[in-house]
Coordinates of C-alpha atoms in Angstrom, one line a residue:
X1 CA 104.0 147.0 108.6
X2 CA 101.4 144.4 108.9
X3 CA 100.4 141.8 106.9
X4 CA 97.2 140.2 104.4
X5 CA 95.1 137.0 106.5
X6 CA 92.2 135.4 105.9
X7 CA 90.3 132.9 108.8
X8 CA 88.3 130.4 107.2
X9 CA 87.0 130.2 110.1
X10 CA 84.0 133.2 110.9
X11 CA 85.4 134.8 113.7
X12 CA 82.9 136.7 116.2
X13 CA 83.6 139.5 117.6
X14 CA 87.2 139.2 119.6
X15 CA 88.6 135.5 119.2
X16 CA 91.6 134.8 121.9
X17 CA 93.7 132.1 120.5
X18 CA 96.6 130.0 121.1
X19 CA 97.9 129.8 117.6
X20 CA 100.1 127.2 115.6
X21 CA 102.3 128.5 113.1
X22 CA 103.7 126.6 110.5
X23 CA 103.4 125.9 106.0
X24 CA 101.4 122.6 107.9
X25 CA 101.9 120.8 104.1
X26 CA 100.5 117.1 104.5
X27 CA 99.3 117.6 108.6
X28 CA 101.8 115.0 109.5
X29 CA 101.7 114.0 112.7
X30 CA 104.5 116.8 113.5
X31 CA 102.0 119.1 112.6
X32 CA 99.2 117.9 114.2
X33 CA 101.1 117.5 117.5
X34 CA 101.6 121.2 117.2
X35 CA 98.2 122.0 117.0
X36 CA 97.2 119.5 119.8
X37 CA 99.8 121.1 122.3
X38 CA 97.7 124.7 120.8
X39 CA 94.9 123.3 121.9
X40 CA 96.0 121.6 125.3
X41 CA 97.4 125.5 125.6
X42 CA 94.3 127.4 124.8
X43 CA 92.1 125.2 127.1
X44 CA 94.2 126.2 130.2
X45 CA 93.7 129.9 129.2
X46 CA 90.5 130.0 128.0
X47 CA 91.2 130.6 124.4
X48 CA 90.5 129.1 121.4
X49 CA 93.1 126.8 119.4
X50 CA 93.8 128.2 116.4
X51 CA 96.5 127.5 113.0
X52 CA 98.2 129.8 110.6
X53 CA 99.3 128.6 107.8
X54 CA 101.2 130.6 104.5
X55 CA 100.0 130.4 101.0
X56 CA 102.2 130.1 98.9
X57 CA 105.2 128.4 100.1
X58 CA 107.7 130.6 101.5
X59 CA 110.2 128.8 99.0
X60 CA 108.3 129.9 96.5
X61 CA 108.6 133.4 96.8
X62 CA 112.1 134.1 98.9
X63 CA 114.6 135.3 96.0
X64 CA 117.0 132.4 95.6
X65 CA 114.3 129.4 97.1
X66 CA 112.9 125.9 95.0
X67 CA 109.2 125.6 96.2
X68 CA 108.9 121.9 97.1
X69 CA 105.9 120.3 95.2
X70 CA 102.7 120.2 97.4
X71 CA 101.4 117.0 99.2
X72 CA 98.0 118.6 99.5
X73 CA 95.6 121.6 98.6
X74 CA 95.2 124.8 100.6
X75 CA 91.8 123.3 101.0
X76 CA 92.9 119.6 102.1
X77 CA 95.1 121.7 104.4
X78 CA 93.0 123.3 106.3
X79 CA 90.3 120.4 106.4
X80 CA 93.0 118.5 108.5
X81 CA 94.2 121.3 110.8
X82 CA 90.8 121.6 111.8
X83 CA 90.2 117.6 112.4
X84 CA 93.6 118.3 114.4
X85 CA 91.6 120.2 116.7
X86 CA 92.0 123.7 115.3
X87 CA 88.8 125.6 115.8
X88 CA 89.8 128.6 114.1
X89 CA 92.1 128.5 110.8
X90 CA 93.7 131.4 109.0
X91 CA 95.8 131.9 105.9
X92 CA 98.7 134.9 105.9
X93 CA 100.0 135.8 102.3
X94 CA 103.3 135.3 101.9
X95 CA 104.3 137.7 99.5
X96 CA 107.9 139.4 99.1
X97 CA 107.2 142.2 101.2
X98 CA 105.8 139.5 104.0
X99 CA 108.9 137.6 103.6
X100 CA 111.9 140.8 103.7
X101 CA 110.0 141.3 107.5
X102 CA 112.0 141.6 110.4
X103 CA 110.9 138.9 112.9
X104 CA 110.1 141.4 115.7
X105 CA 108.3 143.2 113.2
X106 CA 106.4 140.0 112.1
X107 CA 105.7 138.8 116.0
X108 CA 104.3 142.9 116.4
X109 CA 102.2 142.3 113.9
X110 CA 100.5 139.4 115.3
X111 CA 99.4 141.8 118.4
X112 CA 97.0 143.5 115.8
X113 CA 95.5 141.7 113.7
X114 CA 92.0 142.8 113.6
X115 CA 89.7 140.5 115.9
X116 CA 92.0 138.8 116.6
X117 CA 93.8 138.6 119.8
X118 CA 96.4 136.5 120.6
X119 CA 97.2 134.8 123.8
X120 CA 99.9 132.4 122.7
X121 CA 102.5 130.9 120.4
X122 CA 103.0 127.3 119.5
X123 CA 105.3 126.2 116.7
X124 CA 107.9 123.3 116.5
X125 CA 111.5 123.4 118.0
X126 CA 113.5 124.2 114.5
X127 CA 110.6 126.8 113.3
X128 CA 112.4 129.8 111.6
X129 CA 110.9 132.8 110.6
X130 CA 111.2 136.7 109.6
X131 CA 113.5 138.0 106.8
X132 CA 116.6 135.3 106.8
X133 CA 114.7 133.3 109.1
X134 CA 116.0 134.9 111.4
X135 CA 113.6 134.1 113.5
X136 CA 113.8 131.0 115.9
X137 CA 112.4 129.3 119.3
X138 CA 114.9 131.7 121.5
X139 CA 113.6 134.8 120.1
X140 CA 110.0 133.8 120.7
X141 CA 110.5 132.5 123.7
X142 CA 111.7 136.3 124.9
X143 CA 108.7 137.8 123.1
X144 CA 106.2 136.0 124.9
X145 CA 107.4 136.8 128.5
X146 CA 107.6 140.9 127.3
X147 CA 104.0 140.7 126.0
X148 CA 102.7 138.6 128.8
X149 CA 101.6 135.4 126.1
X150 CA 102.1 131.1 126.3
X151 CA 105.0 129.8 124.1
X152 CA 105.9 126.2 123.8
X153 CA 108.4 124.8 121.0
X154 CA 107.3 121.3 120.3
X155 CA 110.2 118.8 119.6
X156 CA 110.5 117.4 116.0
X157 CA 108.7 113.7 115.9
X158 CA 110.6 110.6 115.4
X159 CA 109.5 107.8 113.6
X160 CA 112.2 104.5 113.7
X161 CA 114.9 106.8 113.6
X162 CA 113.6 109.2 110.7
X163 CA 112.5 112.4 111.2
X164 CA 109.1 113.4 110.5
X165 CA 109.0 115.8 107.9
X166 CA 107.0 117.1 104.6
X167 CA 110.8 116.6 102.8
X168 CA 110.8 113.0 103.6
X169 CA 107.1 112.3 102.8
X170 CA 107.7 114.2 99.4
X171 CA 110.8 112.0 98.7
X172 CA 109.5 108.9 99.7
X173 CA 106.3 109.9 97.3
X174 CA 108.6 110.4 94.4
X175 CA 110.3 107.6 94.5
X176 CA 107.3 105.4 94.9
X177 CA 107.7 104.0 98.0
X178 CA 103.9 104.2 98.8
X179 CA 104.4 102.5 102.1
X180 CA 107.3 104.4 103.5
X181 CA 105.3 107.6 102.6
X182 CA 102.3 106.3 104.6
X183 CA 103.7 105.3 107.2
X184 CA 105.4 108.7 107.7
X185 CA 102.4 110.5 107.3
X186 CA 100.2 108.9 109.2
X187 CA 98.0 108.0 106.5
X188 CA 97.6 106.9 102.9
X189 CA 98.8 109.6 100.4
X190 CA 96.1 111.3 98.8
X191 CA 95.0 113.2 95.4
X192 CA 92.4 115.5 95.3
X193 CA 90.8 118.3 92.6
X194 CA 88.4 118.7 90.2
X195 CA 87.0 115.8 88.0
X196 CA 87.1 117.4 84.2
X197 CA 86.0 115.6 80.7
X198 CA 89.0 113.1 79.1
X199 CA 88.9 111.8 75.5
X200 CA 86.2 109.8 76.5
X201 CA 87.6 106.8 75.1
X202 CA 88.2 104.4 78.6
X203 CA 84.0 103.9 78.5
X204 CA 83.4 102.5 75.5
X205 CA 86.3 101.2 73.7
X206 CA 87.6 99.8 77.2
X207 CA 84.5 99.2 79.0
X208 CA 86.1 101.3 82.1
X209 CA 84.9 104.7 81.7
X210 CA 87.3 107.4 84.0
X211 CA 87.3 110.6 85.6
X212 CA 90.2 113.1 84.6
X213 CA 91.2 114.2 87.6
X214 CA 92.6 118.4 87.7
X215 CA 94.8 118.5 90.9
X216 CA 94.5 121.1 93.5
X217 CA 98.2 120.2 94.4
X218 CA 101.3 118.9 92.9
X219 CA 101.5 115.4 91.6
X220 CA 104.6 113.7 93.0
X221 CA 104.4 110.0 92.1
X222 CA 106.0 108.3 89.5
X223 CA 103.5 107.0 86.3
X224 CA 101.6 104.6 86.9
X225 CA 99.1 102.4 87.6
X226 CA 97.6 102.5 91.1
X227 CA 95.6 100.8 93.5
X228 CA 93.2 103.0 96.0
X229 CA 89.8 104.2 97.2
X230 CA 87.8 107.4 96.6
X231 CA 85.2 108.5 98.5
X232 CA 82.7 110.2 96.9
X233 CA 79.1 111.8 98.8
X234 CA 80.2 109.8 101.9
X235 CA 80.4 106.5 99.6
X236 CA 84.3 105.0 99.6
X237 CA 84.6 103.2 96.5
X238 CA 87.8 101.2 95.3
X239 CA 89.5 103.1 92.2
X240 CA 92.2 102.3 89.9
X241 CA 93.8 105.2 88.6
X242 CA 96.4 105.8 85.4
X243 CA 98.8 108.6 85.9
X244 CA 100.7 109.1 82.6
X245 CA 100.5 109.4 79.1
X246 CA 97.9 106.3 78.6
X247 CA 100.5 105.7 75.6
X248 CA 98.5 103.0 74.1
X249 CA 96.6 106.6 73.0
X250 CA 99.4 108.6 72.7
X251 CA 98.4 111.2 75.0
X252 CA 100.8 114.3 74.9
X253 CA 100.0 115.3 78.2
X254 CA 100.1 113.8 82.0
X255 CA 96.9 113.0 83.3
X256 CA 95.6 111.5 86.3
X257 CA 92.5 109.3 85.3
X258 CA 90.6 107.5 88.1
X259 CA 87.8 104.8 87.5
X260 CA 85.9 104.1 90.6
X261 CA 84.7 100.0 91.0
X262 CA 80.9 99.9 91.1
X263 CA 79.8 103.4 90.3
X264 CA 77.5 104.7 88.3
X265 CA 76.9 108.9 88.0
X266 CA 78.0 112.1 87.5
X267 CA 81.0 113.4 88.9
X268 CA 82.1 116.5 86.2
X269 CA 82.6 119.2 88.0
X270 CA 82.6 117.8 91.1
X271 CA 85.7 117.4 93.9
X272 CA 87.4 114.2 94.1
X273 CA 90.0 112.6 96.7
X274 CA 91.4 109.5 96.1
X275 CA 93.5 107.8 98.4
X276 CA 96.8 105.6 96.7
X277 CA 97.0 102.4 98.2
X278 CA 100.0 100.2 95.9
X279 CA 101.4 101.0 92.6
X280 CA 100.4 98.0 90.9
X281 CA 102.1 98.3 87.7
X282 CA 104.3 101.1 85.6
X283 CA 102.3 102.4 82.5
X284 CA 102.4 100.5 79.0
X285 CA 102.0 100.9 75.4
X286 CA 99.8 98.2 74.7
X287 CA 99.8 96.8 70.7
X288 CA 95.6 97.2 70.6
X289 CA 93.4 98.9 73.3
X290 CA 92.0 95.1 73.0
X291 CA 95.2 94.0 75.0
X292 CA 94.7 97.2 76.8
X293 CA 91.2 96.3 78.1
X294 CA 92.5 92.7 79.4
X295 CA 95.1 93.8 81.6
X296 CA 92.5 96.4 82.7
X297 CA 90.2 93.4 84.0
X298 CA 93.5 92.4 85.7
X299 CA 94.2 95.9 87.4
X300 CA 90.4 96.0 88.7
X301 CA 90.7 92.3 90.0
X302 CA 94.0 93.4 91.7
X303 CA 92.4 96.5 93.1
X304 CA 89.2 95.2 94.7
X305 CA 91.2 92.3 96.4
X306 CA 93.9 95.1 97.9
X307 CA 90.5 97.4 98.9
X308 CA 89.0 94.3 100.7
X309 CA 91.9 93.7 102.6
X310 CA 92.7 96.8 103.6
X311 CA 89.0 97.0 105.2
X312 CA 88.9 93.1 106.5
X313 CA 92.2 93.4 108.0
X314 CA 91.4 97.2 109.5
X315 CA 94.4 98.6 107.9
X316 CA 92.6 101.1 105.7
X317 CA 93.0 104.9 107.2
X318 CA 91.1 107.8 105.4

């Protein structure tokens, strides 16, 4: 049996790759060492460094499984592989069928993929894989020596004592601990989707017009309002953003709503990222959007002065 992928990447004629394997939610720097050593692997062979990534989750479709929320879009996803150094990117569909694989019948697989030749494996030390997951380092270790390819197993990435892992970003990210998040990352947390029409209300009752933000991923902060930057045609801008209710308006669904500092233009329509820098403050019912529109001045005061210093003191990290 083989399997559904789609490169992003145009591949012509016969690409020879060095391949990482992994879900690669967030491109921690786990994940990016992976597709370094790829890399570091393909240019001794002459190959290409390539990722593979799986859409959807594997939890989300193995019988019994909790998909984690997402840190980042499929998009966002493979963006960053490829800043990693991954010159060609793919996607394999992990559907049920893909998942109830035997491993050997996965790795076989791999050998013909149309256009697609592989010259070697890179994944990290704990990967598991195939139906059960019963797949593991051991087991592609052994295939790699029969069909003549490069393996390496890339040990997991510590970071003062705590593993480096989407499950602790995610965690830390719910919690609110924007810091600890960052910090395990690599970089600032981001949002990212579509900007769609609101109740247009922010602009001229609260002189702070927004842009209601669809996600491409999950949302996995607390409600709130936040301190950030978005970057918007090469422009970064400092943003506040309220995600919440807005229960001064009593909203009956979450939103994310981000008003950029010193703007002015259209963004409906367009895609959005927004990086979070603090949580400056949990969400309120104000008495009157008057009192509403005061501790807005406050929030944008707050959030310019955290932008500048993050710039001034070269802590800020797209």
């Amino acid at each position: 049996m083989d399997f559904s992928i789609q490169f992003d990447t145009h591949l012509s004629g016969i690409c020879t790759a060095v391949a990482g394997f992994g879900v690669f939610d967030g491109v921690h720097p786990g994940h990016r060492l992976i597709i370094r050593t790829a890399a570091e692997m393909a240019s001794s062979a002459g190959a290409l460094p390539a990722a593979l990534t799986f859409v959807p989750h594997p939890r989300a479709v193995i019988p019994g499984s909790t998909p984690p929320g997402l840190l980042i879009s499929v998009p966002q996803r493979l963006r960053l592989l490829r800043q990693a150094g991954a010159e060609v990117t793919g996607i394999i569909n992990f559907t049920p069928e893909f998942g109830a694989m035997e491993p050997e019948e996965f790795l076989e697989a791999l050998l013909r993929i149309p256009g697609f030749k592989l010259r070697g494996i890179c994944v990290g030390e704990d990967w598991r894989f195939g139906r059960g997951g019963k797949g593991d380092a051991e087991l592609l270790d052994r295939f790699a020596q029969k069909n003549g390819l490069l393996f390496r197993a890339v040990k997991r990435l510590e970071r003062q004592g705590i593993n480096i892992s989407s499950s602790v970003i995610r965690e830390r990210a719910g919690a609110g601990d924007l810091a600890g998040a960052a910090e395990i990352l690599g970089r600032d947390l981001t949002l990212s989707g579509i900007v769609e029409k609101g109740f247009r209300v922010a602009g001229p009752q609260l002189n702070a017009p927004t842009a209601n933000l669809h996600l491409a991923h999950d949302l996995l902060v607390p409600d709130g309002v936040y301190a950030g930057a978005a970057e918007f045609e090469n422009t970064i801008y400092p943003a506040v953003l309220n995600i919440g209710f807005a229960p001064t308006y009593n909203v009956n669904e979450r939103r994310v709503e981000v008003h950029l500092l010193d703007f002015s233009g259209e963004l409906y329509g367009r895609e959005l990222e927004v990086s979070l820098f603090a949580r400056l403050r949990p969400e309120k019912k104000f008495p009157s959007p008057a009192e509403l529109k005061e501790q807005i001045v406050k929030d944008i005061a707050n959030t310019a002065a955290i932008f500048k210093d993050r710039f001034t003191s070269g802590g800020y990290e797209k």
